[in-house]
Amino acid sequence: SGMYGPFPYDVHTINALVVTHAHLDHIGRIPKLVRDGFRGKILMTSPTRDLAELILHDSIVILAGEASHRGIEPLYEEQDAVKAFSLVETLEYHTEREVVPGMSVYLRNTGHILGSASVRIKNTEGVAIALTGDIGNSPSPFLPDWEPIPDADALVIESTYGDRVHPPQQRRVKRLREVLKRAISRGGTILIPAFSLERTQLMLYELSNFFSDGSLPNIPVFLDSSLAIHITAVYEKWGPSYFKPEAEDEMKREGSIFEFPFLMKTLSREESVTIEKTPNPKIIIAGAGMSHGGRIGHWETRYLSDPSSTLIMVGYQAPGTLGRHIVDGASLVRINGNKIKIKATIEKLGGWSAHADLDGLLTFTEAAFAEKRSKAIFTALGEPATERFLAQRIHNYLGIRAIVPEYGQTWEITKNSVTRTLT
């Protein structure tokens, strides 16, 4: 059952798979799809390919450990991922490609993470449907803003934050700076649990700016995550071609927008030993972003009981995770079998999501329907209540037909209409 269960369709009948971006919740079962018999094309942008290889390799190690612990077969293994990537064809933005006879795809940037894309699928009659994938919280400091989709007869839009509004980005940067200043003044260790993909790069970018403009004193910063280090290298590889123009120029001029003189990257656990020997104050960025695994657990065990230290949460903390217990005010937590009394200062900073909020999704929808071609929009990729809320707002605010599809429904899209078909 769950992610280990069979796909609800015959995988042999699928001709092509288009990947919008490299987050694990969008690519995590691709090797299983191949293991179960899929042999079609897999299309994605070049940065997404590089990122997906790193993310899936990391997940294989985690899945193997979970399977061993539970006494079951792993969801997939290394050879399945290798076979999956043998089917990959890269497709860049703004390039139409016929993927199967009579059907073409076209990708646009969504500003969510490096290489993220929306997908427009069109048949020979010119009927087109577009799927947004995840839409970015534009503007980003270095990613281009999302691009509108004006040429689809129907649109499927993500709804992750379709019922809330993020704080202004200037406020989040100001708050991060203020929190870091206070944390440094306490003289302890500053821990930042961060997702390896996109959130870590955002933190490095902002820290680089704070140090270069004199907002913060020069103190050691450790990036203690091999996955985040490798992902940052992919950002540096593709940044000169995929970032917004001003960030591209800076990359070409400086070589990186994620580096600064006292940043130390610790690839191995052995290298991590040097962190503890480094005098305070210092900053440690490590995964996992919700403190439910990775090297951050070691540092939380070491420093959460230190009143001079600070834990800064810059990401969503899911219910049931260690990070959620901490931000909810727990005074005692268990980490790797150790009971830890929390005496460090805990800071929760909002607004760092890579997803568009309600206002962003409404703006995206309005741009997509500006040329009056689209007939309807489907809300998806969110909690059911959020999908319904977003659909209602789209209808009420923009006067656009918004549909919350149910599992198992079939809809027919033509140049003139979007109708539900009874099966």
Tab-separated table of C-alpha atoms in Angstrom:
chain	number	residue	atom	x	y	z
A	1	SER	CA	0.000	0.000	0.000
A	2	GLY	CA	1.022	3.642	-0.191
A	3	MET	CA	4.179	4.343	-2.123
A	4	TYR	CA	5.008	0.627	-2.184
A	5	GLY	CA	1.708	-0.247	-3.870
A	6	PRO	CA	1.138	-0.837	-7.588
A	7	PHE	CA	0.433	1.978	-10.021
A	8	PRO	CA	-3.290	2.444	-10.787
A	9	TYR	CA	-2.677	1.872	-14.509
A	10	ASP	CA	-0.747	-0.459	-16.819
A	11	VAL	CA	2.729	1.100	-16.945
A	12	HIS	CA	3.378	-0.574	-20.325
A	13	THR	CA	0.723	1.663	-21.926
A	14	ILE	CA	2.517	4.909	-20.981
A	15	ASN	CA	4.494	6.313	-23.923
A	16	ALA	CA	6.246	9.234	-22.254
A	17	LEU	CA	6.800	10.850	-18.881
A	18	VAL	CA	7.469	14.587	-18.487
A	19	VAL	CA	9.153	15.646	-15.238
A	20	THR	CA	8.447	19.196	-14.050
A	21	HIS	CA	11.264	19.404	-11.479
A	22	ALA	CA	13.567	17.403	-9.232
A	23	HIS	CA	11.871	17.476	-5.822
A	24	LEU	CA	11.513	13.948	-4.469
A	25	ASP	CA	7.707	14.090	-4.238
A	26	HIS	CA	7.658	14.564	-8.030
A	27	ILE	CA	10.309	12.000	-9.039
A	28	GLY	CA	10.447	9.519	-6.167
A	29	ARG	CA	8.649	6.638	-7.870
A	30	ILE	CA	10.203	6.941	-11.328
A	31	PRO	CA	12.677	4.068	-10.704
A	32	LYS	CA	9.759	1.927	-9.503
A	33	LEU	CA	7.839	2.833	-12.672
A	34	VAL	CA	10.790	1.543	-14.701
A	35	ARG	CA	11.186	-1.483	-12.434
A	36	ASP	CA	7.531	-2.326	-13.112
A	37	GLY	CA	8.026	-2.215	-16.894
A	38	PHE	CA	7.836	1.378	-18.164
A	39	ARG	CA	10.064	1.828	-21.242
A	40	GLY	CA	8.911	5.154	-22.692
A	41	LYS	CA	10.735	8.473	-22.920
A	42	ILE	CA	11.418	10.545	-19.799
A	43	LEU	CA	11.670	14.260	-20.583
A	44	MET	CA	13.123	16.967	-18.319
A	45	THR	CA	15.381	20.014	-18.471
A	46	SER	CA	19.154	19.589	-18.203
A	47	PRO	CA	19.405	20.993	-14.648
A	48	THR	CA	16.523	18.764	-13.564
A	49	ARG	CA	18.384	15.721	-14.864
A	50	ASP	CA	21.493	16.565	-12.838
A	51	LEU	CA	19.481	17.347	-9.715
A	52	ALA	CA	17.250	14.276	-10.067
A	53	GLU	CA	20.265	11.967	-10.211
A	54	LEU	CA	21.530	13.380	-6.903
A	55	ILE	CA	18.120	13.309	-5.215
A	56	LEU	CA	17.308	9.749	-6.303
A	57	HIS	CA	20.742	8.416	-5.352
A	58	ASP	CA	20.275	9.911	-1.889
A	59	SER	CA	16.783	8.423	-1.607
A	60	ILE	CA	18.060	4.957	-2.562
A	61	VAL	CA	20.354	4.950	0.462
A	62	ILE	CA	17.485	6.038	2.738
A	63	LEU	CA	15.025	3.536	1.240
A	64	ALA	CA	17.519	0.693	1.661
A	65	GLY	CA	17.872	1.535	5.348
A	66	GLU	CA	14.105	1.739	5.848
A	67	ALA	CA	13.529	-1.544	4.000
A	68	SER	CA	16.178	-3.320	6.067
A	69	HIS	CA	14.655	-1.971	9.282
A	70	ARG	CA	11.155	-3.110	8.256
A	71	GLY	CA	12.310	-6.413	6.769
A	72	ILE	CA	10.864	-5.703	3.313
A	73	GLU	CA	12.139	-5.271	-0.229
A	74	PRO	CA	13.268	-1.709	-1.024
A	75	LEU	CA	10.991	0.339	-3.266
A	76	TYR	CA	13.768	0.309	-5.881
A	77	GLU	CA	17.518	-0.076	-6.103
A	78	GLU	CA	20.453	1.573	-7.859
A	79	GLN	CA	20.076	-0.444	-11.061
A	80	ASP	CA	16.468	0.753	-11.404
A	81	ALA	CA	17.577	4.385	-11.218
A	82	VAL	CA	20.361	3.736	-13.737
A	83	LYS	CA	17.830	2.171	-16.121
A	84	ALA	CA	15.479	5.129	-15.611
A	85	PHE	CA	18.159	7.645	-16.548
A	86	SER	CA	18.964	5.668	-19.686
A	87	LEU	CA	15.446	6.656	-20.838
A	88	VAL	CA	15.908	10.375	-20.118
A	89	GLU	CA	15.914	12.926	-22.935
A	90	THR	CA	16.617	16.534	-22.006
A	91	LEU	CA	14.265	19.208	-23.307
A	92	GLU	CA	14.935	22.879	-22.734
A	93	TYR	CA	12.499	25.742	-22.275
A	94	HIS	CA	10.662	27.165	-25.308
A	95	THR	CA	11.321	24.125	-27.514
A	96	GLU	CA	8.402	22.235	-29.054
A	97	ARG	CA	8.999	18.499	-29.358
A	98	GLU	CA	6.772	15.726	-30.651
A	99	VAL	CA	7.138	13.005	-28.031
A	100	VAL	CA	4.702	10.507	-29.523
A	101	PRO	CA	2.947	10.673	-32.897
A	102	GLY	CA	0.392	13.473	-32.808
A	103	MET	CA	1.361	14.849	-29.381
A	104	SER	CA	3.943	17.537	-28.620
A	105	VAL	CA	5.174	19.127	-25.397
A	106	TYR	CA	6.506	22.605	-24.641
A	107	LEU	CA	8.213	23.666	-21.404
A	108	ARG	CA	8.279	27.053	-19.678
A	109	ASN	CA	10.127	28.177	-16.568
A	110	THR	CA	8.098	28.227	-13.328
A	111	GLY	CA	10.675	29.861	-11.013
A	112	HIS	CA	10.195	27.157	-8.347
A	113	ILE	CA	13.689	25.649	-8.266
A	114	LEU	CA	16.514	25.437	-10.791
A	115	GLY	CA	15.219	23.807	-13.996
A	116	SER	CA	11.565	23.672	-12.919
A	117	ALA	CA	9.043	23.733	-15.749
A	118	SER	CA	5.393	23.864	-16.653
A	119	VAL	CA	4.249	21.499	-19.401
A	120	ARG	CA	1.917	22.302	-22.286
A	121	ILE	CA	0.723	19.234	-24.198
A	122	LYS	CA	-0.838	19.760	-27.642
A	123	ASN	CA	-2.368	17.375	-30.189
A	124	THR	CA	-2.475	17.643	-33.979
A	125	GLU	CA	-5.865	19.408	-33.829
A	126	GLY	CA	-4.217	22.172	-31.804
A	127	VAL	CA	-6.055	21.340	-28.573
A	128	ALA	CA	-3.745	21.976	-25.627
A	129	ILE	CA	-3.721	21.324	-21.892
A	130	ALA	CA	-1.082	22.736	-19.564
A	131	LEU	CA	0.105	21.526	-16.177
A	132	THR	CA	1.889	24.064	-14.025
A	133	GLY	CA	3.981	21.726	-11.913
A	134	ASP	CA	5.033	23.722	-8.847
A	135	ILE	CA	4.932	27.505	-9.303
A	136	GLY	CA	7.685	29.558	-7.701
A	137	ASN	CA	7.381	32.243	-5.061
A	138	SER	CA	8.587	34.898	-7.512
A	139	PRO	CA	10.564	37.080	-7.408
A	140	SER	CA	13.551	34.967	-6.369
A	141	PRO	CA	16.980	36.511	-5.748
A	142	PHE	CA	18.443	34.413	-8.560
A	143	LEU	CA	15.769	32.341	-10.341
A	144	PRO	CA	13.779	33.957	-13.176
A	145	ASP	CA	10.139	34.769	-12.474
A	146	TRP	CA	7.576	32.221	-13.582
A	147	GLU	CA	6.346	32.494	-17.173
A	148	PRO	CA	2.610	32.677	-17.984
A	149	ILE	CA	0.892	29.992	-20.058
A	150	PRO	CA	-1.401	31.796	-22.526
A	151	ASP	CA	-1.811	29.011	-25.091
A	152	ALA	CA	-3.777	26.203	-23.414
A	153	ASP	CA	-7.461	25.314	-23.623
A	154	ALA	CA	-7.399	24.066	-20.030
A	155	LEU	CA	-4.954	24.501	-17.185
A	156	VAL	CA	-4.100	22.326	-14.175
A	157	ILE	CA	-2.638	24.480	-11.391
A	158	GLU	CA	-0.881	23.531	-8.163
A	159	SER	CA	-2.565	24.550	-4.894
A	160	THR	CA	0.028	23.943	-2.165
A	161	TYR	CA	-0.357	27.401	-0.583
A	162	GLY	CA	-3.628	28.305	-2.262
A	163	ASP	CA	-5.242	29.339	1.024
A	164	ARG	CA	-2.602	31.653	2.544
A	165	VAL	CA	-0.361	34.620	1.812
A	166	HIS	CA	3.395	34.711	2.490
A	167	PRO	CA	5.034	37.672	4.244
A	168	PRO	CA	6.742	40.155	1.877
A	169	GLN	CA	10.189	38.914	0.841
A	170	GLN	CA	11.941	42.074	2.065
A	171	ARG	CA	10.534	41.345	5.526
A	172	ARG	CA	11.832	37.771	5.574
A	173	VAL	CA	15.376	38.896	4.681
A	174	LYS	CA	15.270	41.669	7.297
A	175	ARG	CA	14.030	39.227	9.944
A	176	LEU	CA	16.729	36.677	9.081
A	177	ARG	CA	19.380	39.376	9.429
A	178	GLU	CA	17.997	40.496	12.806
A	179	VAL	CA	17.752	36.946	14.158
A	180	LEU	CA	21.316	36.171	13.063
A	181	LYS	CA	22.628	39.370	14.685
A	182	ARG	CA	21.022	38.439	18.017
A	183	ALA	CA	22.225	34.846	17.741
A	184	ILE	CA	25.809	35.922	17.040
A	185	SER	CA	25.712	38.345	19.990
A	186	ARG	CA	24.870	35.422	22.295
A	187	GLY	CA	28.171	33.859	21.273
A	188	GLY	CA	26.933	30.326	20.712
A	189	THR	CA	26.471	27.977	17.778
A	190	ILE	CA	23.759	28.797	15.243
A	191	LEU	CA	22.031	25.786	13.688
A	192	ILE	CA	20.017	26.113	10.471
A	193	PRO	CA	18.272	22.882	9.392
A	194	ALA	CA	17.657	23.385	5.672
A	195	PHE	CA	16.361	21.391	2.723
A	196	SER	CA	19.301	20.519	0.486
A	197	LEU	CA	17.552	21.682	-2.687
A	198	GLU	CA	16.833	25.432	-3.068
A	199	ARG	CA	16.507	26.384	0.641
A	200	THR	CA	20.207	25.808	1.323
A	201	GLN	CA	21.161	27.828	-1.769
A	202	LEU	CA	18.876	30.675	-0.630
A	203	MET	CA	20.527	30.675	2.806
A	204	LEU	CA	24.022	30.745	1.280
A	205	TYR	CA	23.023	33.588	-1.040
A	206	GLU	CA	21.607	35.727	1.775
A	207	LEU	CA	24.538	34.990	4.105
A	208	SER	CA	26.965	35.984	1.357
A	209	ASN	CA	25.144	39.318	1.029
A	210	PHE	CA	25.046	39.900	4.799
A	211	PHE	CA	28.782	39.329	5.122
A	212	SER	CA	29.756	41.338	2.047
A	213	ASP	CA	27.698	44.406	3.027
A	214	GLY	CA	28.890	44.313	6.635
A	215	SER	CA	25.483	43.464	8.134
A	216	LEU	CA	27.075	40.559	10.014
A	217	PRO	CA	30.574	40.093	11.432
A	218	ASN	CA	32.728	37.518	9.667
A	219	ILE	CA	32.224	34.183	11.437
A	220	PRO	CA	32.752	30.600	10.208
A	221	VAL	CA	29.879	29.027	8.273
A	222	PHE	CA	29.795	25.264	7.743
A	223	LEU	CA	27.720	23.564	5.059
A	224	ASP	CA	27.556	20.098	6.602
A	225	SER	CA	25.585	18.162	3.994
A	226	SER	CA	27.151	16.234	1.140
A	227	LEU	CA	23.855	16.307	-0.797
A	228	ALA	CA	23.509	20.089	-0.404
A	229	ILE	CA	27.142	20.570	-1.444
A	230	HIS	CA	26.626	18.562	-4.642
A	231	ILE	CA	23.320	20.327	-5.378
A	232	THR	CA	24.973	23.721	-4.925
A	233	ALA	CA	27.579	22.635	-7.480
A	234	VAL	CA	24.741	21.924	-9.948
A	235	TYR	CA	23.360	25.413	-9.281
A	236	GLU	CA	26.808	26.838	-9.990
A	237	LYS	CA	27.111	24.733	-13.166
A	238	TRP	CA	23.792	25.823	-14.696
A	239	GLY	CA	23.386	29.248	-13.074
A	240	PRO	CA	25.117	31.184	-15.879
A	241	SER	CA	22.468	29.842	-18.296
A	242	TYR	CA	19.340	29.484	-16.137
A	243	PHE	CA	19.394	32.297	-13.561
A	244	LYS	CA	17.825	35.736	-14.010
A	245	PRO	CA	20.091	38.105	-15.992
A	246	GLU	CA	21.539	40.015	-13.026
A	247	ALA	CA	22.369	36.751	-11.212
A	248	GLU	CA	23.816	35.264	-14.419
A	249	ASP	CA	26.062	38.308	-14.773
A	250	GLU	CA	27.210	37.975	-11.173
A	251	MET	CA	27.902	34.256	-11.673
A	252	LYS	CA	30.012	34.997	-14.756
A	253	ARG	CA	31.826	37.794	-12.930
A	254	GLU	CA	32.367	36.191	-9.511
A	255	GLY	CA	32.202	32.479	-10.340
A	256	SER	CA	29.506	31.857	-7.717
A	257	ILE	CA	26.819	33.687	-5.763
A	258	PHE	CA	26.863	30.989	-3.069
A	259	GLU	CA	30.483	31.289	-1.903
A	260	PHE	CA	32.234	33.510	0.629
A	261	PRO	CA	35.726	33.349	2.162
A	262	PHE	CA	34.864	31.662	5.484
A	263	LEU	CA	32.372	29.110	4.123
A	264	MET	CA	33.612	25.569	4.738
A	265	LYS	CA	31.988	22.554	3.081
A	266	THR	CA	32.269	19.235	4.908
A	267	LEU	CA	31.563	16.361	2.546
A	268	SER	CA	32.334	13.509	4.937
A	269	ARG	CA	31.462	12.826	8.558
A	270	GLU	CA	35.194	12.768	9.254
A	271	GLU	CA	35.507	16.337	7.971
A	272	SER	CA	32.592	17.305	10.214
A	273	VAL	CA	34.828	16.739	13.245
A	274	THR	CA	36.565	20.046	12.484
A	275	ILE	CA	33.279	21.877	13.110
A	276	GLU	CA	33.174	21.035	16.805
A	277	LYS	CA	36.775	22.171	17.236
A	278	THR	CA	36.001	25.589	15.729
A	279	PRO	CA	35.378	28.278	18.386
A	280	ASN	CA	31.978	29.970	18.655
A	281	PRO	CA	30.182	31.857	17.281
A	282	LYS	CA	29.680	29.794	14.138
A	283	ILE	CA	26.854	28.810	11.804
A	284	ILE	CA	26.067	25.215	10.786
A	285	ILE	CA	23.712	24.556	7.858
A	286	ALA	CA	22.734	20.886	7.527
A	287	GLY	CA	19.886	18.564	6.591
A	288	ALA	CA	17.316	17.416	7.119
A	289	GLY	CA	15.152	20.495	6.934
A	290	MET	CA	12.620	19.083	9.422
A	291	SER	CA	15.334	17.649	11.713
A	292	HIS	CA	14.066	14.104	11.048
A	293	GLY	CA	17.396	12.739	9.818
A	294	GLY	CA	20.724	13.762	8.365
A	295	ARG	CA	23.662	15.390	10.114
A	296	ILE	CA	21.609	18.120	11.790
A	297	GLY	CA	20.570	15.567	14.415
A	298	HIS	CA	24.165	15.257	15.635
A	299	TRP	CA	24.466	19.022	16.028
A	300	GLU	CA	21.078	19.337	17.717
A	301	THR	CA	22.141	16.654	20.189
A	302	ARG	CA	25.294	18.639	20.877
A	303	TYR	CA	23.931	22.205	21.004
A	304	LEU	CA	20.178	22.302	21.784
A	305	SER	CA	20.929	22.115	25.504
A	306	ASP	CA	23.286	25.123	25.263
A	307	PRO	CA	21.555	28.392	26.332
A	308	SER	CA	23.938	30.458	24.179
A	309	SER	CA	23.066	28.569	20.988
A	310	THR	CA	20.245	29.247	18.512
A	311	LEU	CA	18.193	26.980	16.240
A	312	ILE	CA	16.721	28.823	13.233
A	313	MET	CA	13.918	27.045	11.368
A	314	VAL	CA	13.473	28.357	7.809
A	315	GLY	CA	11.206	25.664	6.394
A	316	TYR	CA	7.859	23.954	6.842
A	317	GLN	CA	7.823	21.505	9.746
A	318	ALA	CA	5.421	18.627	9.087
A	319	PRO	CA	3.323	17.198	11.941
A	320	GLY	CA	5.112	14.341	13.689
A	321	THR	CA	8.640	15.481	12.798
A	322	LEU	CA	11.251	16.470	15.360
A	323	GLY	CA	11.318	19.964	13.891
A	324	ARG	CA	7.563	20.345	14.487
A	325	HIS	CA	7.910	19.222	18.124
A	326	ILE	CA	10.652	21.792	18.648
A	327	VAL	CA	8.827	24.769	17.091
A	328	ASP	CA	5.660	23.788	18.977
A	329	GLY	CA	7.556	24.454	22.201
A	330	ALA	CA	8.797	21.066	23.416
A	331	SER	CA	11.180	21.389	26.364
A	332	LEU	CA	12.515	17.840	26.037
A	333	VAL	CA	13.107	15.849	22.839
A	334	ARG	CA	14.639	12.508	21.981
A	335	ILE	CA	17.301	12.495	19.243
A	336	ASN	CA	19.041	9.279	18.206
A	337	GLY	CA	18.087	7.700	21.522
A	338	ASN	CA	19.294	10.648	23.616
A	339	LYS	CA	17.005	12.800	25.747
A	340	ILE	CA	17.863	16.451	25.140
A	341	LYS	CA	16.631	19.361	27.254
A	342	ILE	CA	16.046	22.353	24.999
A	343	LYS	CA	17.727	25.443	26.411
A	344	ALA	CA	18.809	27.005	23.103
A	345	THR	CA	16.817	29.871	21.588
A	346	ILE	CA	14.365	28.617	18.932
A	347	GLU	CA	13.507	30.919	16.024
A	348	LYS	CA	10.858	30.095	13.397
A	349	LEU	CA	11.089	32.215	10.250
A	350	GLY	CA	8.270	32.149	7.706
A	351	GLY	CA	8.081	33.265	4.102
A	352	TRP	CA	10.909	31.141	2.682
A	353	SER	CA	8.698	28.757	0.737
A	354	ALA	CA	9.562	28.113	-2.913
A	355	HIS	CA	5.819	27.864	-3.704
A	356	ALA	CA	3.605	30.713	-4.854
A	357	ASP	CA	0.987	31.788	-2.302
A	358	LEU	CA	-2.685	32.610	-2.923
A	359	ASP	CA	-1.905	36.022	-4.406
A	360	GLY	CA	0.801	34.529	-6.629
A	361	LEU	CA	-1.497	31.764	-7.868
A	362	LEU	CA	-4.262	34.269	-8.652
A	363	THR	CA	-1.783	36.451	-10.554
A	364	PHE	CA	-0.535	33.391	-12.458
A	365	THR	CA	-4.104	32.382	-13.341
A	366	GLU	CA	-5.034	35.883	-14.474
A	367	ALA	CA	-1.990	35.966	-16.782
A	368	ALA	CA	-2.835	32.532	-18.200
A	369	PHE	CA	-6.387	33.595	-19.046
A	370	ALA	CA	-5.489	37.069	-20.364
A	371	GLU	CA	-5.883	36.024	-24.000
A	372	LYS	CA	-9.266	34.370	-23.324
A	373	ARG	CA	-8.211	31.053	-24.846
A	374	SER	CA	-8.495	28.847	-21.761
A	375	LYS	CA	-11.948	27.515	-20.896
A	376	ALA	CA	-11.326	26.201	-17.377
A	377	ILE	CA	-8.766	25.656	-14.671
A	378	PHE	CA	-8.376	22.557	-12.484
A	379	THR	CA	-6.897	22.899	-8.994
A	380	ALA	CA	-4.571	20.078	-7.921
A	381	LEU	CA	-1.468	19.172	-5.888
A	382	GLY	CA	-2.844	20.482	-2.593
A	383	GLU	CA	-4.903	19.455	0.402
A	384	PRO	CA	-8.562	18.966	-0.627
A	385	ALA	CA	-9.737	21.963	1.416
A	386	THR	CA	-6.995	24.137	-0.100
A	387	GLU	CA	-7.900	23.063	-3.641
A	388	ARG	CA	-11.539	23.981	-2.987
A	389	PHE	CA	-10.589	27.328	-1.437
A	390	LEU	CA	-8.340	28.260	-4.364
A	391	ALA	CA	-10.973	27.226	-6.921
A	392	GLN	CA	-13.563	29.390	-5.160
A	393	ARG	CA	-11.213	32.389	-5.088
A	394	ILE	CA	-10.335	31.990	-8.768
A	395	HIS	CA	-14.029	31.896	-9.656
A	396	ASN	CA	-15.059	34.760	-7.345
A	397	TYR	CA	-12.126	37.095	-7.994
A	398	LEU	CA	-11.428	36.394	-11.667
A	399	GLY	CA	-14.735	35.053	-12.972
A	400	ILE	CA	-12.977	31.974	-14.351
A	401	ARG	CA	-14.472	28.499	-14.353
A	402	ALA	CA	-12.534	26.602	-11.691
A	403	ILE	CA	-12.906	22.864	-11.171
A	404	VAL	CA	-11.810	20.657	-8.276
A	405	PRO	CA	-11.543	17.269	-9.999
A	406	GLU	CA	-12.256	14.081	-8.100
A	407	TYR	CA	-10.224	10.901	-8.338
A	408	GLY	CA	-11.411	8.711	-11.198
A	409	GLN	CA	-13.240	11.458	-13.104
A	410	THR	CA	-12.657	11.932	-16.842
A	411	TRP	CA	-12.817	15.322	-18.545
A	412	GLU	CA	-12.857	16.011	-22.293
A	413	ILE	CA	-11.071	19.117	-23.534
A	414	THR	CA	-11.734	20.608	-26.967
A	415	LYS	CA	-11.080	24.021	-28.497
A	416	ASN	CA	-14.605	25.037	-27.532
A	417	SER	CA	-15.353	23.332	-24.234
A	418	VAL	CA	-14.243	21.445	-21.145
A	419	THR	CA	-16.802	18.807	-20.171
A	420	ARG	CA	-16.940	15.891	-17.796
A	421	THR	CA	-17.522	12.552	-19.483
A	422	LEU	CA	-19.428	9.804	-17.729
A	423	THR	CA	-17.656	6.454	-17.630
